[in-house]
Amino acid sequence: MIAGFSCRTVRLTSIGRRHCTTNRITAAVSSATTTAATGRPASQSPIIAASFNSWQSRSQARFYSSSSSSPPKKKVAELNKLEAKMSAGKDYYLTLSCPDKPGIVHAVTGLLASQKLNILDLQQFSDRTSERFFMRVHFGHAESTAALDAPLAELSKELQMDYDVRATSSKPRVLIMVSKIGHCLNDLLFRTKANQLGIEVPIIVSNHPDYRPLAESYGIEFHHLPVNKDTKLEQERQILDLIKKHDIELVVLARYMQVLSPGLCEAMSGKIINIHHSFLPSFKGAKPYHQAFDRGVKIIGATAHFVTADLDEGPIIEQRVARVDHSLSPKELVEEGSNVESQVLAAAVKWWSEKKVFLNGHKTVVFN
């Protein structure tokens, strides 16, 4: 008997046990240093080495041949066909809201299944207060949505449903408005260029000329539209003309320091997002950081919200905060808050472009 090597019989009943036994025997032989008969290292015993190597080769051959079978040709063909279909089709977002009732999810998912469409992600919310139901479905691999038009229209009548279907690859066109403070504008343009927001910015409007060079550096059309109380309605008429001309779907107020008229707010209801430099509903108005300084707050924040005729009262999309203390001056509070503002506005725009934001009365539903 070799030192450290057990010669007891082992019944090999499965591939896994054969493999484990191989490992144990290999370790045992490697650790054996002498033979009982000759005193030489076990690895130098020609009979044992030849016998073990022959057994090990047969065992490993049986193990690997049984564990590496290739898939049938029919299965490979099916997988290739599925991959080709997925590559050819597009992904879409279906968003909807309607009065809540049983069976909505079943009806919508059944409709998609009937068209052999694959649901990649689904989010839903039932508001017990407003008794409304909200759903966002990311479905895939359709060459077009034409076949969905008629059944969706029929389902819309049945459920009193507002809905929209948009390709995930489409980029809604956004108009950005800015005054003299440009950190939010700069952040949005950089993120848009880096394809982080899923939008296209064809035009920038400002009541000051300061950011024309920045717009031109991105190849974006810039319109300087000065405004005062006497020219406000005419200036906003020009804005509406630009919105129509450029097929704008969303207006973003990136620190645009003018109050929009009720007429413009109504004309673009649910299509204007503003960034307010405080954690609403606290510290409304033009200088919230100075108000926060006077009150000795320990956190400052920013709020992205839809614009309504009531100043800083629109449905809130996103809010974030940063901790501060007594040592910071108003100027330092402004600097700290600028970072938060950029992050909050970018998040709100991104979620809007991904169809994750729903209006729900004076509130929003955000699937983030």
mmCIF file of C-alpha atoms in Angstrom:
data_model
loop_
_atom_site.group_PDB
_atom_site.id
_atom_site.type_symbol
_atom_site.label_atom_id
_atom_site.label_comp_id
_atom_site.label_asym_id
_atom_site.label_seq_id
_atom_site.Cartn_x
_atom_site.Cartn_y
_atom_site.Cartn_z
ATOM 1 C CA MET A 1 0.000 0.000 0.000
ATOM 2 C CA ILE A 2 1.198 3.509 -0.837
ATOM 3 C CA ALA A 3 1.452 5.864 2.116
ATOM 4 C CA GLY A 4 -1.587 8.174 2.195
ATOM 5 C CA PHE A 5 -3.441 6.181 -0.498
ATOM 6 C CA SER A 6 -6.512 4.143 0.365
ATOM 7 C CA CYS A 7 -7.188 1.116 -1.802
ATOM 8 C CA ARG A 8 -10.750 0.608 -0.613
ATOM 9 C CA THR A 9 -13.311 -0.017 -3.357
ATOM 10 C CA VAL A 10 -15.505 2.970 -4.298
ATOM 11 C CA ARG A 11 -18.734 2.457 -6.238
ATOM 12 C CA LEU A 12 -19.065 5.217 -8.869
ATOM 13 C CA THR A 13 -22.772 5.840 -9.298
ATOM 14 C CA SER A 14 -22.823 9.276 -10.996
ATOM 15 C CA ILE A 15 -20.724 11.626 -13.089
ATOM 16 C CA GLY A 16 -20.374 14.058 -10.209
ATOM 17 C CA ARG A 17 -19.112 11.349 -7.830
ATOM 18 C CA ARG A 18 -16.703 10.008 -10.457
ATOM 19 C CA HIS A 19 -15.269 13.483 -10.855
ATOM 20 C CA CYS A 20 -14.956 13.993 -7.101
ATOM 21 C CA THR A 21 -13.341 10.555 -6.725
ATOM 22 C CA THR A 22 -10.849 11.480 -9.430
ATOM 23 C CA ASN A 23 -9.902 14.578 -7.497
ATOM 24 C CA ARG A 24 -9.483 12.636 -4.246
ATOM 25 C CA ILE A 25 -7.295 10.004 -5.854
ATOM 26 C CA THR A 26 -5.210 12.644 -7.615
ATOM 27 C CA ALA A 27 -4.634 14.442 -4.328
ATOM 28 C CA ALA A 28 -3.783 11.225 -2.561
ATOM 29 C CA VAL A 29 -1.276 10.144 -5.174
ATOM 30 C CA SER A 30 0.289 13.620 -5.253
ATOM 31 C CA SER A 31 0.758 13.600 -1.488
ATOM 32 C CA ALA A 32 2.235 10.116 -1.366
ATOM 33 C CA THR A 33 5.994 10.357 -1.052
ATOM 34 C CA THR A 34 7.228 6.781 -0.835
ATOM 35 C CA THR A 35 6.091 3.275 -1.607
ATOM 36 C CA ALA A 36 5.902 0.815 1.222
ATOM 37 C CA ALA A 37 7.967 -1.742 -0.674
ATOM 38 C CA THR A 38 10.723 0.296 -2.256
ATOM 39 C CA GLY A 39 10.816 3.565 -0.297
ATOM 40 C CA ARG A 40 10.936 5.496 -3.571
ATOM 41 C CA PRO A 41 8.546 8.390 -4.317
ATOM 42 C CA ALA A 42 5.192 7.135 -5.542
ATOM 43 C CA SER A 43 5.467 9.133 -8.761
ATOM 44 C CA GLN A 44 8.545 7.063 -9.612
ATOM 45 C CA SER A 45 6.678 3.757 -9.301
ATOM 46 C CA PRO A 46 6.091 2.818 -12.967
ATOM 47 C CA ILE A 47 3.341 0.255 -12.309
ATOM 48 C CA ILE A 48 1.262 2.533 -10.087
ATOM 49 C CA ALA A 49 1.805 5.572 -12.302
ATOM 50 C CA ALA A 50 0.768 3.718 -15.472
ATOM 51 C CA SER A 51 -2.249 2.127 -13.815
ATOM 52 C CA PHE A 52 -3.473 5.394 -12.295
ATOM 53 C CA ASN A 53 -2.934 7.440 -15.445
ATOM 54 C CA SER A 54 -4.904 4.948 -17.518
ATOM 55 C CA TRP A 55 -7.818 4.957 -15.038
ATOM 56 C CA GLN A 56 -7.810 8.774 -14.761
ATOM 57 C CA SER A 57 -7.920 9.234 -18.558
ATOM 58 C CA ARG A 58 -10.909 6.892 -18.930
ATOM 59 C CA SER A 59 -12.776 8.581 -16.076
ATOM 60 C CA GLN A 60 -12.232 12.115 -17.365
ATOM 61 C CA ALA A 61 -13.204 11.118 -20.903
ATOM 62 C CA ARG A 62 -16.521 9.713 -19.639
ATOM 63 C CA PHE A 63 -17.138 12.867 -17.516
ATOM 64 C CA TYR A 64 -16.493 15.440 -20.219
ATOM 65 C CA SER A 65 -18.286 13.549 -22.982
ATOM 66 C CA SER A 66 -21.446 13.344 -20.867
ATOM 67 C CA SER A 67 -21.384 16.988 -19.723
ATOM 68 C CA SER A 68 -20.707 18.829 -22.977
ATOM 69 C CA SER A 69 -23.386 17.669 -25.375
ATOM 70 C CA SER A 70 -24.228 20.260 -28.042
ATOM 71 C CA PRO A 71 -27.853 21.435 -28.527
ATOM 72 C CA PRO A 72 -29.880 19.781 -31.296
ATOM 73 C CA LYS A 73 -29.801 21.473 -34.712
ATOM 74 C CA LYS A 74 -33.537 22.195 -34.481
ATOM 75 C CA LYS A 75 -33.039 24.096 -31.221
ATOM 76 C CA VAL A 76 -30.191 26.132 -32.724
ATOM 77 C CA ALA A 77 -32.390 27.066 -35.671
ATOM 78 C CA GLU A 78 -35.188 28.202 -33.359
ATOM 79 C CA LEU A 79 -32.794 30.341 -31.324
ATOM 80 C CA ASN A 80 -31.361 31.928 -34.466
ATOM 81 C CA LYS A 81 -34.861 32.699 -35.721
ATOM 82 C CA LEU A 82 -35.814 34.317 -32.401
ATOM 83 C CA GLU A 83 -32.615 36.383 -32.358
ATOM 84 C CA ALA A 84 -33.256 37.597 -35.907
ATOM 85 C CA LYS A 85 -36.809 38.615 -34.991
ATOM 86 C CA MET A 86 -35.620 40.513 -31.929
ATOM 87 C CA SER A 87 -32.961 42.319 -33.944
ATOM 88 C CA ALA A 88 -35.415 43.323 -36.673
ATOM 89 C CA GLY A 89 -38.146 44.639 -34.359
ATOM 90 C CA LYS A 90 -38.269 47.747 -32.208
ATOM 91 C CA ASP A 91 -39.077 48.256 -28.555
ATOM 92 C CA TYR A 92 -41.965 50.485 -27.501
ATOM 93 C CA TYR A 93 -43.469 52.148 -24.451
ATOM 94 C CA LEU A 94 -47.209 51.878 -23.923
ATOM 95 C CA THR A 95 -48.465 54.282 -21.256
ATOM 96 C CA LEU A 96 -52.046 54.601 -20.113
ATOM 97 C CA SER A 97 -54.305 55.955 -17.403
ATOM 98 C CA CYS A 98 -57.987 55.330 -16.817
ATOM 99 C CA PRO A 99 -60.593 54.930 -14.076
ATOM 100 C CA ASP A 100 -59.609 51.981 -11.923
ATOM 101 C CA LYS A 101 -61.522 48.726 -12.291
ATOM 102 C CA PRO A 102 -60.768 44.989 -12.252
ATOM 103 C CA GLY A 103 -59.284 43.406 -15.356
ATOM 104 C CA ILE A 104 -57.246 46.277 -16.812
ATOM 105 C CA VAL A 105 -53.893 44.486 -16.614
ATOM 106 C CA HIS A 106 -55.406 41.330 -18.079
ATOM 107 C CA ALA A 107 -56.975 43.254 -20.962
ATOM 108 C CA VAL A 108 -53.794 45.143 -21.854
ATOM 109 C CA THR A 109 -51.373 42.249 -21.535
ATOM 110 C CA GLY A 110 -53.775 39.953 -23.371
ATOM 111 C CA LEU A 111 -53.948 42.422 -26.241
ATOM 112 C CA LEU A 112 -50.159 42.504 -26.514
ATOM 113 C CA ALA A 113 -49.950 38.722 -26.285
ATOM 114 C CA SER A 114 -52.501 38.355 -29.080
ATOM 115 C CA GLN A 115 -50.084 40.271 -31.326
ATOM 116 C CA LYS A 116 -47.210 38.000 -30.224
ATOM 117 C CA LEU A 117 -45.420 40.903 -28.536
ATOM 118 C CA ASN A 118 -43.077 40.355 -25.622
ATOM 119 C CA ILE A 119 -43.495 42.379 -22.410
ATOM 120 C CA LEU A 120 -40.041 43.367 -21.173
ATOM 121 C CA ASP A 121 -41.119 45.464 -18.192
ATOM 122 C CA LEU A 122 -44.423 46.501 -16.640
ATOM 123 C CA GLN A 123 -45.165 49.021 -13.896
ATOM 124 C CA GLN A 124 -48.587 49.877 -12.538
ATOM 125 C CA PHE A 125 -50.212 51.928 -9.799
ATOM 126 C CA SER A 126 -53.774 52.160 -8.554
ATOM 127 C CA ASP A 127 -54.529 55.409 -6.703
ATOM 128 C CA ARG A 128 -57.271 54.690 -4.195
ATOM 129 C CA THR A 129 -57.807 58.403 -3.569
ATOM 130 C CA SER A 130 -58.379 59.491 -7.156
ATOM 131 C CA GLU A 131 -59.584 56.012 -8.170
ATOM 132 C CA ARG A 132 -57.402 56.119 -11.250
ATOM 133 C CA PHE A 133 -55.118 53.453 -12.647
ATOM 134 C CA PHE A 134 -51.720 54.093 -14.257
ATOM 135 C CA MET A 135 -49.577 51.684 -16.259
ATOM 136 C CA ARG A 136 -46.322 51.761 -18.209
ATOM 137 C CA VAL A 137 -45.457 48.772 -20.397
ATOM 138 C CA HIS A 138 -42.139 48.296 -22.164
ATOM 139 C CA PHE A 139 -42.761 45.746 -24.893
ATOM 140 C CA GLY A 140 -40.593 44.544 -27.674
ATOM 141 C CA HIS A 141 -39.748 43.243 -31.072
ATOM 142 C CA ALA A 142 -42.526 44.743 -33.200
ATOM 143 C CA GLU A 143 -41.727 45.916 -36.716
ATOM 144 C CA SER A 144 -44.528 48.475 -36.323
ATOM 145 C CA THR A 145 -47.501 49.196 -34.067
ATOM 146 C CA ALA A 146 -50.060 49.482 -36.872
ATOM 147 C CA ALA A 147 -51.700 46.218 -35.830
ATOM 148 C CA LEU A 148 -52.260 47.664 -32.353
ATOM 149 C CA ASP A 149 -54.097 50.778 -33.493
ATOM 150 C CA ALA A 150 -57.590 49.323 -33.858
ATOM 151 C CA PRO A 151 -57.608 47.076 -30.756
ATOM 152 C CA LEU A 152 -56.096 49.836 -28.595
ATOM 153 C CA ALA A 153 -58.693 52.324 -29.806
ATOM 154 C CA GLU A 154 -61.460 49.841 -29.005
ATOM 155 C CA LEU A 155 -59.992 49.117 -25.570
ATOM 156 C CA SER A 156 -59.643 52.846 -24.952
ATOM 157 C CA LYS A 157 -63.382 53.334 -25.449
ATOM 158 C CA GLU A 158 -64.208 50.408 -23.201
ATOM 159 C CA LEU A 159 -61.930 51.536 -20.344
ATOM 160 C CA GLN A 160 -62.202 55.327 -20.885
ATOM 161 C CA MET A 161 -58.438 55.152 -21.284
ATOM 162 C CA ASP A 162 -55.897 57.788 -22.266
ATOM 163 C CA TYR A 163 -52.911 56.072 -23.858
ATOM 164 C CA ASP A 164 -49.784 56.646 -25.889
ATOM 165 C CA VAL A 165 -47.397 54.365 -27.790
ATOM 166 C CA ARG A 166 -43.855 55.503 -28.515
ATOM 167 C CA ALA A 167 -40.763 53.750 -29.833
ATOM 168 C CA THR A 168 -38.040 53.637 -27.195
ATOM 169 C CA SER A 169 -35.534 54.785 -29.805
ATOM 170 C CA SER A 170 -37.440 57.976 -30.621
ATOM 171 C CA LYS A 171 -36.118 61.235 -29.171
ATOM 172 C CA PRO A 172 -38.735 63.846 -28.277
ATOM 173 C CA ARG A 173 -37.838 67.407 -29.251
ATOM 174 C CA VAL A 174 -37.288 69.755 -26.316
ATOM 175 C CA LEU A 175 -37.061 73.549 -26.185
ATOM 176 C CA ILE A 176 -34.903 74.913 -23.356
ATOM 177 C CA MET A 177 -35.456 78.395 -21.953
ATOM 178 C CA VAL A 178 -32.841 80.160 -19.829
ATOM 179 C CA SER A 179 -32.023 83.602 -18.433
ATOM 180 C CA LYS A 180 -28.631 84.566 -16.985
ATOM 181 C CA ILE A 181 -27.848 81.554 -14.772
ATOM 182 C CA GLY A 182 -26.557 78.738 -16.953
ATOM 183 C CA HIS A 183 -25.533 75.709 -14.882
ATOM 184 C CA CYS A 184 -28.751 73.776 -15.596
ATOM 185 C CA LEU A 185 -28.589 74.611 -19.301
ATOM 186 C CA ASN A 186 -24.963 73.532 -19.501
ATOM 187 C CA ASP A 187 -25.723 70.267 -17.704
ATOM 188 C CA LEU A 188 -28.693 69.450 -19.937
ATOM 189 C CA LEU A 189 -26.736 70.124 -23.118
ATOM 190 C CA PHE A 190 -23.823 67.949 -21.986
ATOM 191 C CA ARG A 191 -26.123 65.073 -21.000
ATOM 192 C CA THR A 192 -28.050 65.380 -24.258
ATOM 193 C CA LYS A 193 -24.828 65.251 -26.266
ATOM 194 C CA ALA A 194 -23.768 62.191 -24.256
ATOM 195 C CA ASN A 195 -27.134 60.548 -25.055
ATOM 196 C CA GLN A 196 -28.063 60.299 -21.382
ATOM 197 C CA LEU A 197 -31.501 61.922 -21.564
ATOM 198 C CA GLY A 198 -33.049 60.443 -24.696
ATOM 199 C CA ILE A 199 -34.059 63.852 -26.071
ATOM 200 C CA GLU A 200 -33.204 66.190 -28.930
ATOM 201 C CA VAL A 201 -32.688 69.920 -28.328
ATOM 202 C CA PRO A 202 -33.145 71.824 -31.606
ATOM 203 C CA ILE A 203 -33.645 75.273 -30.083
ATOM 204 C CA ILE A 204 -32.805 77.445 -27.063
ATOM 205 C CA VAL A 205 -34.727 80.600 -26.150
ATOM 206 C CA SER A 206 -33.473 83.269 -23.764
ATOM 207 C CA ASN A 207 -34.427 86.770 -22.725
ATOM 208 C CA HIS A 208 -30.679 87.547 -22.664
ATOM 209 C CA PRO A 209 -27.988 86.959 -25.318
ATOM 210 C CA ASP A 210 -25.401 85.483 -22.927
ATOM 211 C CA TYR A 211 -25.655 81.821 -23.968
ATOM 212 C CA ARG A 212 -25.664 82.212 -27.733
ATOM 213 C CA PRO A 213 -21.998 81.045 -27.956
ATOM 214 C CA LEU A 214 -22.791 77.972 -25.849
ATOM 215 C CA ALA A 215 -25.766 77.079 -28.035
ATOM 216 C CA GLU A 216 -23.754 77.546 -31.212
ATOM 217 C CA SER A 217 -20.946 75.355 -29.857
ATOM 218 C CA TYR A 218 -23.516 72.519 -29.731
ATOM 219 C CA GLY A 219 -24.936 73.418 -33.139
ATOM 220 C CA ILE A 220 -28.260 74.477 -31.603
ATOM 221 C CA GLU A 221 -30.425 77.312 -32.885
ATOM 222 C CA PHE A 222 -30.525 80.228 -30.404
ATOM 223 C CA HIS A 223 -33.282 82.842 -30.183
ATOM 224 C CA HIS A 224 -32.842 85.975 -28.115
ATOM 225 C CA LEU A 225 -36.350 87.160 -27.208
ATOM 226 C CA PRO A 226 -36.194 90.087 -24.771
ATOM 227 C CA VAL A 227 -39.254 90.575 -22.582
ATOM 228 C CA ASN A 228 -40.840 93.183 -20.342
ATOM 229 C CA LYS A 229 -44.362 93.746 -19.111
ATOM 230 C CA ASP A 230 -45.305 95.554 -22.328
ATOM 231 C CA THR A 231 -43.908 92.926 -24.717
ATOM 232 C CA LYS A 232 -44.670 89.759 -22.722
ATOM 233 C CA LEU A 233 -47.659 88.574 -24.762
ATOM 234 C CA GLU A 234 -45.878 89.200 -28.066
ATOM 235 C CA GLN A 235 -42.762 87.392 -26.825
ATOM 236 C CA GLU A 236 -44.838 84.391 -25.752
ATOM 237 C CA ARG A 237 -46.606 84.358 -29.121
ATOM 238 C CA GLN A 238 -43.181 84.030 -30.738
ATOM 239 C CA ILE A 239 -42.374 81.178 -28.355
ATOM 240 C CA LEU A 240 -45.571 79.354 -29.360
ATOM 241 C CA ASP A 241 -44.696 79.860 -33.031
ATOM 242 C CA LEU A 242 -41.266 78.300 -32.426
ATOM 243 C CA ILE A 243 -42.867 75.399 -30.558
ATOM 244 C CA LYS A 244 -45.130 74.693 -33.520
ATOM 245 C CA LYS A 245 -42.411 75.194 -36.127
ATOM 246 C CA HIS A 246 -39.947 72.815 -34.447
ATOM 247 C CA ASP A 247 -42.507 70.175 -33.347
ATOM 248 C CA ILE A 248 -41.601 70.723 -29.703
ATOM 249 C CA GLU A 249 -43.082 68.257 -27.209
ATOM 250 C CA LEU A 250 -41.614 69.661 -23.998
ATOM 251 C CA VAL A 251 -40.416 73.055 -22.784
ATOM 252 C CA VAL A 252 -37.808 73.066 -20.008
ATOM 253 C CA LEU A 253 -37.296 76.183 -17.921
ATOM 254 C CA ALA A 254 -33.626 75.841 -16.969
ATOM 255 C CA ARG A 255 -33.550 78.781 -14.561
ATOM 256 C CA TYR A 256 -35.689 80.955 -16.824
ATOM 257 C CA MET A 257 -36.459 83.775 -14.431
ATOM 258 C CA GLN A 258 -39.712 85.011 -15.955
ATOM 259 C CA VAL A 259 -43.238 84.119 -14.882
ATOM 260 C CA LEU A 260 -45.196 82.648 -17.774
ATOM 261 C CA SER A 261 -48.644 83.995 -18.541
ATOM 262 C CA PRO A 262 -51.732 81.907 -17.738
ATOM 263 C CA GLY A 263 -52.399 81.688 -21.479
ATOM 264 C CA LEU A 264 -49.054 80.033 -22.245
ATOM 265 C CA CYS A 265 -49.377 77.746 -19.209
ATOM 266 C CA GLU A 266 -52.779 76.589 -20.416
ATOM 267 C CA ALA A 267 -51.649 76.153 -24.026
ATOM 268 C CA MET A 268 -48.738 73.952 -22.886
ATOM 269 C CA SER A 269 -50.411 72.303 -19.890
ATOM 270 C CA GLY A 270 -48.424 69.255 -18.779
ATOM 271 C CA LYS A 271 -45.669 70.078 -21.269
ATOM 272 C CA ILE A 272 -43.526 72.571 -19.341
ATOM 273 C CA ILE A 273 -41.062 71.482 -16.641
ATOM 274 C CA ASN A 274 -39.454 74.034 -14.332
ATOM 275 C CA ILE A 275 -36.592 73.760 -11.851
ATOM 276 C CA HIS A 276 -37.169 75.704 -8.662
ATOM 277 C CA HIS A 277 -34.149 76.292 -6.471
ATOM 278 C CA SER A 278 -35.706 75.246 -3.179
ATOM 279 C CA PHE A 279 -37.444 72.286 -1.615
ATOM 280 C CA LEU A 280 -41.042 73.281 -2.359
ATOM 281 C CA PRO A 281 -43.403 74.219 -0.826
ATOM 282 C CA SER A 282 -40.844 76.075 1.293
ATOM 283 C CA PHE A 283 -39.173 79.297 0.147
ATOM 284 C CA LYS A 284 -41.026 80.231 -3.008
ATOM 285 C CA GLY A 285 -40.036 83.195 -5.130
ATOM 286 C CA ALA A 286 -36.816 84.604 -6.541
ATOM 287 C CA LYS A 287 -34.311 84.276 -3.668
ATOM 288 C CA PRO A 288 -35.022 81.041 -1.792
ATOM 289 C CA TYR A 289 -31.398 80.524 -0.695
ATOM 290 C CA HIS A 290 -31.385 83.883 1.055
ATOM 291 C CA GLN A 291 -34.678 82.968 2.729
ATOM 292 C CA ALA A 292 -33.141 79.656 3.791
ATOM 293 C CA PHE A 293 -30.087 81.465 5.172
ATOM 294 C CA ASP A 294 -32.285 83.806 7.210
ATOM 295 C CA ARG A 295 -34.114 80.806 8.686
ATOM 296 C CA GLY A 296 -30.919 78.864 9.447
ATOM 297 C CA VAL A 297 -32.009 75.713 7.629
ATOM 298 C CA LYS A 298 -29.990 72.492 7.845
ATOM 299 C CA ILE A 299 -30.936 71.187 4.417
ATOM 300 C CA ILE A 300 -31.439 72.884 1.077
ATOM 301 C CA GLY A 301 -33.027 71.366 -1.969
ATOM 302 C CA ALA A 302 -34.395 71.708 -5.467
ATOM 303 C CA THR A 303 -37.726 70.814 -7.036
ATOM 304 C CA ALA A 304 -38.602 69.908 -10.620
ATOM 305 C CA HIS A 305 -42.293 70.397 -11.318
ATOM 306 C CA PHE A 306 -44.796 70.947 -14.074
ATOM 307 C CA VAL A 307 -45.672 74.586 -14.658
ATOM 308 C CA THR A 308 -49.143 75.931 -13.938
ATOM 309 C CA ALA A 309 -50.561 79.439 -13.786
ATOM 310 C CA ASP A 310 -50.001 79.376 -10.009
ATOM 311 C CA LEU A 311 -46.361 80.272 -9.339
ATOM 312 C CA ASP A 312 -44.297 77.294 -8.105
ATOM 313 C CA GLU A 313 -47.467 75.304 -7.387
ATOM 314 C CA GLY A 314 -47.366 72.752 -10.213
ATOM 315 C CA PRO A 315 -47.305 68.944 -9.748
ATOM 316 C CA ILE A 316 -43.918 67.864 -8.387
ATOM 317 C CA ILE A 317 -41.839 65.384 -10.395
ATOM 318 C CA GLU A 318 -38.615 65.131 -8.375
ATOM 319 C CA GLN A 319 -36.970 66.644 -5.293
ATOM 320 C CA ARG A 320 -33.536 66.200 -3.735
ATOM 321 C CA VAL A 321 -31.678 67.805 -0.856
ATOM 322 C CA ALA A 322 -28.180 68.519 0.437
ATOM 323 C CA ARG A 323 -27.162 68.991 4.058
ATOM 324 C CA VAL A 324 -25.788 72.388 5.085
ATOM 325 C CA ASP A 325 -24.859 74.080 8.350
ATOM 326 C CA HIS A 326 -24.530 77.457 10.027
ATOM 327 C CA SER A 327 -21.080 78.132 8.577
ATOM 328 C CA LEU A 328 -22.229 78.571 4.963
ATOM 329 C CA SER A 329 -22.882 82.016 3.533
ATOM 330 C CA PRO A 330 -25.751 82.728 1.100
ATOM 331 C CA LYS A 331 -23.223 82.549 -1.758
ATOM 332 C CA GLU A 332 -22.021 79.127 -0.601
ATOM 333 C CA LEU A 333 -25.611 77.933 -0.263
ATOM 334 C CA VAL A 334 -26.208 78.975 -3.871
ATOM 335 C CA GLU A 335 -23.124 77.055 -5.020
ATOM 336 C CA GLU A 336 -24.151 73.948 -3.094
ATOM 337 C CA GLY A 337 -27.701 74.175 -4.381
ATOM 338 C CA SER A 338 -26.634 74.537 -8.009
ATOM 339 C CA ASN A 339 -25.397 70.944 -8.078
ATOM 340 C CA VAL A 340 -28.692 69.690 -6.689
ATOM 341 C CA GLU A 341 -30.690 71.734 -9.196
ATOM 342 C CA SER A 342 -28.826 70.251 -12.161
ATOM 343 C CA GLN A 343 -29.292 66.693 -10.911
ATOM 344 C CA VAL A 344 -32.991 67.126 -10.178
ATOM 345 C CA LEU A 345 -33.823 68.750 -13.507
ATOM 346 C CA ALA A 346 -31.863 66.152 -15.488
ATOM 347 C CA ALA A 347 -33.657 63.332 -13.665
ATOM 348 C CA ALA A 348 -37.078 64.857 -14.335
ATOM 349 C CA VAL A 349 -36.357 65.318 -18.048
ATOM 350 C CA LYS A 350 -34.952 61.794 -18.393
ATOM 351 C CA TRP A 351 -37.950 60.197 -16.666
ATOM 352 C CA TRP A 352 -40.315 62.249 -18.801
ATOM 353 C CA SER A 353 -38.570 61.117 -22.004
ATOM 354 C CA GLU A 354 -38.789 57.503 -20.833
ATOM 355 C CA LYS A 355 -42.554 57.861 -20.312
ATOM 356 C CA LYS A 356 -42.277 57.347 -16.571
ATOM 357 C CA VAL A 357 -44.119 60.509 -15.486
ATOM 358 C CA PHE A 358 -47.926 60.713 -15.249
ATOM 359 C CA LEU A 359 -50.069 63.643 -14.177
ATOM 360 C CA ASN A 360 -52.481 62.710 -11.406
ATOM 361 C CA GLY A 361 -54.481 65.806 -10.556
ATOM 362 C CA HIS A 362 -52.237 68.127 -8.539
ATOM 363 C CA LYS A 363 -49.680 65.320 -8.117
ATOM 364 C CA THR A 364 -47.663 63.010 -10.314
ATOM 365 C CA VAL A 365 -47.048 59.293 -10.564
ATOM 366 C CA VAL A 366 -43.402 58.599 -11.377
ATOM 367 C CA PHE A 367 -42.239 55.058 -12.182
ATOM 368 C CA ASN A 368 -38.517 55.435 -11.417
#
